[in-house]
């Protein structure tokens, strides 16, 4: 592996570690805030939010989307796929 790629890997690792540290700081800040929270309405909203966020995303997908996903999986299983370059050309105006 060249030094260029090794250096890039270290920069990426350092950035990831900094992001992890920032996320940990935010978590600790939230825990501290939550531990002092007295407003039962906000606590109930947080509990509801947590329940909603832990639901399986599949339960929120429409039947039409489920059919489309199943078709895509079947196409992939049957090797009916297009190269990334073709997909990029087709969808580039939305990317």
Coordinates of C-alpha atoms in Angstrom, one line a residue:
X1 CA 0.0 0.0 0.0
X2 CA 1.4 3.4 -0.9
X3 CA 2.1 6.1 1.6
X4 CA -0.5 8.2 0.0
X5 CA -3.3 5.7 0.7
X6 CA -1.8 4.9 4.2
X7 CA -1.9 8.6 5.0
X8 CA -5.5 8.9 3.7
X9 CA -6.5 5.9 5.8
X10 CA -5.0 7.5 8.9
X11 CA -6.8 10.8 8.2
X12 CA -10.1 8.9 7.7
X13 CA -9.5 7.0 11.0
X14 CA -8.8 10.2 12.8
X15 CA -11.9 11.9 11.4
X16 CA -14.0 8.8 12.4
X17 CA -12.5 8.9 15.9
X18 CA -13.3 12.6 16.2
X19 CA -16.9 12.0 15.0
X20 CA -17.2 9.1 17.5
X21 CA -15.9 11.4 20.3
X22 CA -18.4 14.2 19.4
X23 CA -21.2 11.7 19.3
X24 CA -20.3 10.4 22.7
X25 CA -20.1 13.9 24.0
X26 CA -23.7 14.5 22.7
X27 CA -24.9 11.3 24.3
X28 CA -23.5 12.2 27.6
X29 CA -25.0 15.7 27.4
X30 CA -28.4 14.2 26.6
X31 CA -28.1 11.7 29.5
X32 CA -27.2 14.6 31.9
X33 CA -30.1 16.7 30.7
X34 CA -32.5 13.8 30.9
X35 CA -31.5 12.9 34.4
X36 CA -32.5 16.4 35.6
X37 CA -35.7 16.7 33.5
X38 CA -38.8 17.2 35.6
X39 CA -41.4 17.9 32.8
X40 CA -43.5 14.7 32.5
X41 CA -45.0 15.8 29.1
X42 CA -41.5 16.0 27.6
X43 CA -40.6 12.7 29.1
X44 CA -43.7 11.1 27.6
X45 CA -42.9 12.6 24.2
X46 CA -39.4 11.1 24.4
X47 CA -40.7 7.7 25.3
X48 CA -43.2 7.9 22.4
X49 CA -40.4 9.0 20.1
X50 CA -38.2 6.1 21.2
X51 CA -41.0 3.6 20.6
X52 CA -41.6 5.0 17.1
X53 CA -37.9 5.0 16.2
X54 CA -37.4 1.4 17.3
X55 CA -40.2 0.0 15.0
X56 CA -39.1 -2.0 12.0
X57 CA -38.9 0.3 9.0
X58 CA -40.6 -2.4 6.9
X59 CA -43.8 -1.8 8.8
X60 CA -43.9 1.7 7.4
X61 CA -43.3 0.8 3.8
X62 CA -46.4 0.8 1.5
X63 CA -47.5 -2.4 -0.2
X64 CA -46.5 -0.9 -3.6
X65 CA -43.0 -0.3 -2.2
X66 CA -42.8 -3.8 -0.8
X67 CA -43.7 -5.3 -4.2
X68 CA -41.0 -3.1 -5.9
X69 CA -38.4 -4.2 -3.4
X70 CA -39.3 -7.8 -3.8
X71 CA -39.1 -7.4 -7.6
X72 CA -35.6 -5.8 -7.3
X73 CA -34.4 -8.7 -5.1
X74 CA -35.8 -11.2 -7.6
X75 CA -34.1 -9.3 -10.5
X76 CA -30.8 -9.3 -8.6
X77 CA -31.2 -13.0 -7.8
X78 CA -31.7 -13.7 -11.5
X79 CA -28.7 -11.6 -12.5
X80 CA -31.0 -9.0 -14.2
X81 CA -29.0 -6.0 -13.2
X82 CA -27.6 -2.9 -15.0
X83 CA -24.1 -1.6 -14.4
X84 CA -23.7 1.4 -12.1
X85 CA -22.6 3.6 -15.0
X86 CA -26.0 3.0 -16.7
X87 CA -28.0 3.7 -13.6
X88 CA -25.9 6.8 -13.0
X89 CA -26.7 8.1 -16.5
X90 CA -30.4 7.4 -16.0
X91 CA -30.7 9.1 -12.6
X92 CA -28.0 11.8 -12.8
X93 CA -30.4 14.6 -13.0
X94 CA -31.8 13.7 -9.6
X95 CA -28.4 13.1 -8.0

